[in-house]
PDB file of C-alpha atoms in Angstrom:
ATOM      1  CA  MET G  25     121.731 128.215  63.198  1.00 83.00           C
ATOM      2  CA  GLU G  26     123.130 130.543  64.973  1.00 88.00           C
ATOM      3  CA  TYR G  27     124.218 128.109  68.054  1.00 92.00           C
ATOM      4  CA  ILE G  28     125.815 125.981  64.832  1.00 92.00           C
ATOM      5  CA  LEU G  29     128.194 128.576  64.277  1.00 91.00           C
ATOM      6  CA  ILE G  30     129.091 129.579  67.628  1.00 92.00           C
ATOM      7  CA  PHE G  31     129.747 125.715  68.345  1.00 93.00           C
ATOM      8  CA  ILE G  32     131.909 125.611  65.838  1.00 92.00           C
ATOM      9  CA  SER G  33     133.406 129.168  65.521  1.00 91.00           C
ATOM     10  CA  ALA G  34     134.353 128.888  68.829  1.00 92.00           C
ATOM     11  CA  ILE G  35     135.782 125.374  69.066  1.00 93.00           C
ATOM     12  CA  PHE G  36     137.869 125.394  65.928  1.00 92.00           C
ATOM     13  CA  VAL G  37     138.190 128.940  64.449  1.00 91.00           C
ATOM     14  CA  ASN G  38     138.319 130.828  67.852  1.00 91.00           C
ATOM     15  CA  ASN G  39     139.973 128.661  69.984  1.00 91.00           C
ATOM     16  CA  ILE G  40     140.647 130.504  73.040  1.00 92.00           C
ATOM     17  CA  VAL G  41     144.345 128.913  73.655  1.00 92.00           C
ATOM     18  CA  LEU G  42     145.455 128.683  69.936  1.00 91.00           C
ATOM     19  CA  SER G  43     143.530 131.456  68.324  1.00 90.00           C
ATOM     20  CA  GLN G  44     143.126 134.306  71.274  1.00 89.00           C
ATOM     21  CA  PHE G  45     145.862 132.720  73.895  1.00 87.00           C
ATOM     22  CA  LEU G  46     143.676 132.585  76.974  1.00 89.00           C
ATOM     23  CA  GLY G  47     144.479 130.016  78.951  1.00 85.00           C
ATOM     24  CA  ILE G  48     148.415 128.776  78.603  1.00 86.00           C
ATOM     25  CA  CYS G  49     149.655 128.481  81.668  1.00 81.00           C
ATOM     26  CA  PRO G  50     147.216 125.252  81.644  1.00 81.00           C
ATOM     27  CA  PHE G  51     147.835 124.132  77.958  1.00 85.00           C
ATOM     28  CA  LEU G  52     151.461 124.474  78.522  1.00 83.00           C
ATOM     29  CA  GLY G  53     151.760 122.908  82.199  1.00 80.00           C
ATOM     30  CA  VAL G  54     148.921 120.679  82.034  1.00 76.00           C
ATOM     31  CA  SER G  55     149.792 118.716  78.672  1.00 78.00           C
ATOM     32  CA  LYS G  56     152.059 116.283  79.251  1.00 81.00           C
ATOM     33  CA  LYS G  57     149.643 113.560  79.365  1.00 84.00           C
ATOM     34  CA  VAL G  58     146.870 112.938  77.737  1.00 88.00           C
ATOM     35  CA  GLU G  59     144.959 111.368  80.670  1.00 83.00           C
ATOM     36  CA  THR G  60     145.964 115.101  82.887  1.00 80.00           C
ATOM     37  CA  ALA G  61     144.804 116.960  79.873  1.00 84.00           C
ATOM     38  CA  LEU G  62     141.247 115.001  79.699  1.00 86.00           C
ATOM     39  CA  GLY G  63     140.758 116.234  83.506  1.00 82.00           C
ATOM     40  CA  MET G  64     141.725 118.871  83.453  1.00 82.00           C
ATOM     41  CA  GLY G  65     139.287 119.557  80.319  1.00 86.00           C
ATOM     42  CA  ALA G  66     136.474 118.462  81.956  1.00 85.00           C
ATOM     43  CA  ALA G  67     136.932 120.593  84.892  1.00 82.00           C
ATOM     44  CA  VAL G  68     137.194 123.901  83.166  1.00 87.00           C
ATOM     45  CA  ALA G  69     134.568 122.855  81.000  1.00 90.00           C
ATOM     46  CA  PHE G  70     132.470 122.662  83.898  1.00 87.00           C
ATOM     47  CA  VAL G  71     133.322 125.307  86.216  1.00 88.00           C
ATOM     48  CA  LEU G  72     133.334 127.792  82.657  1.00 92.00           C
ATOM     49  CA  THR G  73     129.835 127.152  81.928  1.00 94.00           C
ATOM     50  CA  ILE G  74     128.699 127.820  85.635  1.00 93.00           C
ATOM     51  CA  ALA G  75     130.817 130.952  86.259  1.00 94.00           C
ATOM     52  CA  THR G  76     129.508 132.296  82.184  1.00 95.00           C
ATOM     53  CA  ILE G  77     125.652 131.552  84.178  1.00 96.00           C
ATOM     54  CA  VAL G  78     126.884 133.251  87.572  1.00 96.00           C
ATOM     55  CA  THR G  79     128.538 136.047  86.411  1.00 96.00           C
ATOM     56  CA  PHE G  80     126.063 136.728  83.445  1.00 97.00           C
ATOM     57  CA  LEU G  81     123.468 136.973  85.967  1.00 96.00           C
ATOM     58  CA  ILE G  82     125.602 139.359  88.043  1.00 96.00           C
ATOM     59  CA  GLN G  83     126.425 141.584  85.439  1.00 96.00           C
ATOM     60  CA  LYS G  84     122.791 142.174  84.126  1.00 96.00           C
ATOM     61  CA  TYR G  85     121.104 142.247  87.362  1.00 96.00           C
ATOM     62  CA  VAL G  86     123.632 143.853  90.224  1.00 96.00           C
ATOM     63  CA  LEU G  87     125.809 145.893  87.917  1.00 95.00           C
ATOM     64  CA  ASP G  88     124.032 146.984  85.793  1.00 95.00           C
ATOM     65  CA  ALA G  89     121.212 147.898  87.642  1.00 94.00           C
ATOM     66  CA  PHE G  90     123.584 149.913  90.450  1.00 95.00           C
ATOM     67  CA  GLY G  91     125.499 151.141  87.759  1.00 94.00           C
ATOM     68  CA  LEU G  92     128.553 149.767  89.224  1.00 94.00           C
ATOM     69  CA  GLN G  93     130.106 148.183  85.746  1.00 93.00           C
ATOM     70  CA  TYR G  94     133.379 149.566  86.813  1.00 94.00           C
ATOM     71  CA  LEU G  95     133.415 146.352  89.017  1.00 95.00           C
ATOM     72  CA  GLN G  96     133.080 143.870  86.836  1.00 95.00           C
ATOM     73  CA  THR G  97     136.592 142.777  86.405  1.00 94.00           C
ATOM     74  CA  ILE G  98     137.325 142.073  90.289  1.00 95.00           C
ATOM     75  CA  THR G  99     133.727 140.787  90.477  1.00 95.00           C
ATOM     76  CA  PHE G 100     134.099 137.909  88.101  1.00 95.00           C
ATOM     77  CA  ILE G 101     137.063 137.030  89.920  1.00 93.00           C
ATOM     78  CA  LEU G 102     135.770 136.756  93.097  1.00 93.00           C
ATOM     79  CA  VAL G 103     133.056 135.055  91.760  1.00 91.00           C
ATOM     80  CA  ILE G 104     134.890 132.220  90.054  1.00 91.00           C
ATOM     81  CA  ALA G 105     137.337 131.905  92.817  1.00 90.00           C
ATOM     82  CA  ALA G 106     134.585 131.513  94.993  1.00 90.00           C
ATOM     83  CA  LEU G 107     132.729 129.047  92.501  1.00 87.00           C
ATOM     84  CA  VAL G 108     136.007 126.893  92.437  1.00 86.00           C
ATOM     85  CA  GLN G 109     135.593 126.712  96.156  1.00 86.00           C
ATOM     86  CA  MET G 110     131.834 125.646  96.283  1.00 84.00           C
ATOM     87  CA  VAL G 111     132.769 123.102  93.761  1.00 79.00           C
ATOM     88  CA  GLU G 112     135.626 121.663  95.995  1.00 82.00           C
ATOM     89  CA  ILE G 113     133.531 121.448  98.514  1.00 85.00           C
ATOM     90  CA  ILE G 114     130.300 119.891  97.670  1.00 82.00           C
ATOM     91  CA  LEU G 115     132.737 117.160  95.234  1.00 77.00           C
ATOM     92  CA  LYS G 116     134.725 116.334  98.587  1.00 83.00           C
ATOM     93  CA  LYS G 117     131.223 115.677 100.468  1.00 86.00           C
ATOM     94  CA  VAL G 118     129.485 114.311  97.775  1.00 81.00           C
ATOM     95  CA  SER G 119     131.821 112.251  95.596  1.00 75.00           C
ATOM     96  CA  PRO G 120     135.120 111.553  96.823  1.00 80.00           C
ATOM     97  CA  ALA G 121     136.561 109.818  94.074  1.00 75.00           C
ATOM     98  CA  LEU G 122     135.611 112.536  91.470  1.00 71.00           C
ATOM     99  CA  TYR G 123     137.547 114.903  94.432  1.00 75.00           C
ATOM    100  CA  GLN G 124     140.291 112.713  93.712  1.00 77.00           C
ATOM    101  CA  ALA G 125     140.194 112.699  90.410  1.00 69.00           C
ATOM    102  CA  LEU G 126     140.144 116.472  89.926  1.00 68.00           C
ATOM    103  CA  GLY G 127     141.322 117.642  93.332  1.00 66.00           C
ATOM    104  CA  VAL G 128     144.545 118.783  91.268  1.00 69.00           C
ATOM    105  CA  PHE G 129     143.125 120.759  88.576  1.00 71.00           C
ATOM    106  CA  LEU G 130     140.272 122.832  90.544  1.00 73.00           C
ATOM    107  CA  PRO G 131     143.073 124.968  92.108  1.00 76.00           C
ATOM    108  CA  LEU G 132     144.356 125.675  88.726  1.00 76.00           C
ATOM    109  CA  ILE G 133     141.141 126.890  87.190  1.00 79.00           C
ATOM    110  CA  THR G 134     141.208 129.504  89.806  1.00 75.00           C
ATOM    111  CA  THR G 135     143.960 131.070  88.141  1.00 75.00           C
ATOM    112  CA  ASN G 136     142.811 130.465  84.659  1.00 79.00           C
ATOM    113  CA  CYS G 137     142.233 132.775  82.390  1.00 86.00           C
ATOM    114  CA  CYS G 138     140.531 131.766  79.920  1.00 90.00           C
ATOM    115  CA  ILE G 139     137.187 131.416  82.471  1.00 92.00           C
ATOM    116  CA  LEU G 140     137.589 135.012  83.079  1.00 92.00           C
ATOM    117  CA  GLY G 141     138.362 136.200  79.572  1.00 93.00           C
ATOM    118  CA  VAL G 142     134.994 134.058  78.259  1.00 95.00           C
ATOM    119  CA  ALA G 143     132.893 135.546  80.551  1.00 94.00           C
ATOM    120  CA  ILE G 144     134.309 139.100  80.037  1.00 95.00           C
ATOM    121  CA  LEU G 145     133.721 138.277  76.401  1.00 95.00           C
ATOM    122  CA  VAL G 146     129.832 137.210  76.778  1.00 96.00           C
ATOM    123  CA  ILE G 147     129.153 140.662  78.266  1.00 95.00           C
ATOM    124  CA  GLN G 148     130.911 142.222  75.596  1.00 95.00           C
ATOM    125  CA  LYS G 149     129.555 140.541  72.729  1.00 95.00           C
ATOM    126  CA  ASP G 150     126.468 140.789  74.269  1.00 94.00           C
ATOM    127  CA  PHE G 151     124.989 137.844  74.201  1.00 95.00           C
ATOM    128  CA  ASN G 152     122.036 136.690  75.639  1.00 95.00           C
ATOM    129  CA  LEU G 153     122.243 134.139  78.381  1.00 95.00           C
ATOM    130  CA  LEU G 154     121.380 130.801  76.133  1.00 96.00           C
ATOM    131  CA  THR G 155     123.659 131.875  73.539  1.00 96.00           C
ATOM    132  CA  GLY G 156     126.402 132.770  76.455  1.00 96.00           C
ATOM    133  CA  VAL G 157     125.795 129.528  77.766  1.00 96.00           C
ATOM    134  CA  VAL G 158     126.294 127.954  74.117  1.00 96.00           C
ATOM    135  CA  TYR G 159     129.586 130.309  74.106  1.00 96.00           C
ATOM    136  CA  ALA G 160     131.032 129.485  76.687  1.00 96.00           C
ATOM    137  CA  PHE G 161     130.522 125.428  76.796  1.00 96.00           C
ATOM    138  CA  SER G 162     131.747 125.556  73.031  1.00 96.00           C
ATOM    139  CA  THR G 163     134.672 127.493  74.195  1.00 96.00           C
ATOM    140  CA  ALA G 164     135.326 124.916  77.055  1.00 95.00           C
ATOM    141  CA  LEU G 165     135.623 121.574  74.526  1.00 96.00           C
ATOM    142  CA  GLY G 166     137.773 124.043  71.995  1.00 95.00           C
ATOM    143  CA  PHE G 167     139.824 124.406  75.096  1.00 94.00           C
ATOM    144  CA  GLY G 168     139.908 120.496  75.599  1.00 93.00           C
ATOM    145  CA  LEU G 169     140.428 119.220  72.151  1.00 95.00           C
ATOM    146  CA  ALA G 170     143.000 121.729  72.405  1.00 94.00           C
ATOM    147  CA  LEU G 171     144.977 120.650  75.209  1.00 93.00           C
ATOM    148  CA  VAL G 172     143.964 116.807  74.413  1.00 94.00           C
ATOM    149  CA  ILE G 173     145.803 117.366  71.384  1.00 95.00           C
ATOM    150  CA  PHE G 174     149.041 118.339  72.369  1.00 95.00           C
ATOM    151  CA  ALA G 175     149.033 116.835  75.229  1.00 93.00           C
ATOM    152  CA  GLY G 176     149.046 113.176  72.481  1.00 95.00           C
ATOM    153  CA  LEU G 177     151.846 115.456  70.218  1.00 94.00           C
ATOM    154  CA  ARG G 178     153.488 115.943  73.568  1.00 92.00           C
ATOM    155  CA  GLU G 179     153.213 112.268  74.507  1.00 92.00           C
ATOM    156  CA  GLN G 180     154.538 111.108  71.081  1.00 92.00           C
ATOM    157  CA  MET G 181     157.487 113.353  71.215  1.00 90.00           C
ATOM    158  CA  SER G 182     158.587 111.705  74.470  1.00 88.00           C
ATOM    159  CA  LEU G 183     159.319 108.649  72.639  1.00 89.00           C
ATOM    160  CA  VAL G 184     161.857 110.649  70.043  1.00 90.00           C
ATOM    161  CA  LYS G 185     165.066 111.848  70.136  1.00 90.00           C
ATOM    162  CA  ILE G 186     165.029 115.583  70.150  1.00 89.00           C
ATOM    163  CA  PRO G 187     168.356 117.916  70.026  1.00 90.00           C
ATOM    164  CA  LYS G 188     169.389 118.979  73.431  1.00 90.00           C
ATOM    165  CA  GLY G 189     168.419 122.339  72.996  1.00 89.00           C
ATOM    166  CA  MET G 190     165.117 122.294  71.394  1.00 89.00           C
ATOM    167  CA  GLU G 191     163.951 119.369  74.459  1.00 87.00           C
ATOM    168  CA  GLY G 192     161.452 120.500  76.985  1.00 86.00           C
ATOM    169  CA  THR G 193     159.670 124.337  76.670  1.00 86.00           C
ATOM    170  CA  PRO G 194     161.822 125.270  73.037  1.00 91.00           C
ATOM    171  CA  ILE G 195     159.482 122.092  71.344  1.00 92.00           C
ATOM    172  CA  ALA G 196     156.617 122.360  73.163  1.00 90.00           C
ATOM    173  CA  LEU G 197     156.128 126.334  71.955  1.00 91.00           C
ATOM    174  CA  ILE G 198     157.108 125.364  68.126  1.00 92.00           C
ATOM    175  CA  THR G 199     154.779 122.130  68.524  1.00 93.00           C
ATOM    176  CA  ALA G 200     151.960 124.546  69.384  1.00 92.00           C
ATOM    177  CA  GLY G 201     152.579 127.249  66.927  1.00 93.00           C
ATOM    178  CA  LEU G 202     152.217 124.438  64.313  1.00 93.00           C
ATOM    179  CA  LEU G 203     149.280 123.266  66.050  1.00 93.00           C
ATOM    180  CA  ALA G 204     148.196 126.885  66.305  1.00 92.00           C
ATOM    181  CA  MET G 205     148.712 127.519  62.160  1.00 92.00           C
ATOM    182  CA  ALA G 206     146.506 123.975  61.855  1.00 92.00           C
ATOM    183  CA  PHE G 207     143.955 125.125  63.261  1.00 91.00           C
ATOM    184  CA  MET G 208     144.228 128.156  61.798  1.00 89.00           C
ATOM    185  CA  GLY G 209     143.122 126.109  58.479  1.00 87.00           C
ATOM    186  CA  PHE G 210     139.198 125.972  59.861  1.00 86.00           C
ATOM    187  CA  SER G 211     139.093 129.725  59.611  1.00 84.00           C
ATOM    188  CA  GLY G 212     137.526 129.598  55.779  1.00 77.00           C
ATOM    189  CA  VAL G 213     134.462 127.224  57.765  1.00 72.00           C
ATOM    190  CA  VAL G 214     132.834 130.031  59.342  1.00 68.00           C
TER     191      VAL G 214
END
C-alpha cells in the first residue's frame, strides 16, 4: 500500500514540475511537439531511475561510511553526468536507431535539475533502495505525463489565433500555471 501511495503522490499530487518546480527548462523547451515530449519523458525515466540507484548506493556506502556527506551535491552531479555519458556511448554502439531517437535529449538530461533533485530527495526522505526507486520512477512518469499534456496543449494552441502580445512564452507560462492548478485538484486524493 505504501508503494501505491508513493506512486500516486509522485505522479499527480507532488508532480516534480508542476508543484515542486524542478525540471522547468525541459518542460518549457521540449514541449512544442508531443513526439519530442514522449522521447524526453522516456529518456528522463531511464536516467532518473538509474541515477537514483547509483546515487543511493554511493551515499550509503561511500559518503555516509567515510563521513563525506558534505560532498553529496557535487558527487551526485558528477555521477549523473557520467551516467548520461555512459548511456550515450552504450546506445551509440548497441542501438544506433535508439541513439538517433534519443540523441537530442540525452545531453539535455545532464542539466535537468529534476534528476539531481530527486536523487537528493530520496536521501532526505530517508527512503530505502526499493522505495527510492519506486519514488524516482513515479516522479519520472509524473514528469513525462505533465510534459506530454503540456505539449498537446501547445500543439492545440498553435492552431488558434492568440493575441500578438500573448504569443510564445507568455501563453506557455499561463498554460503551465493552469495545468499546475488542474493537478492541484489531486491533492485531496492522497
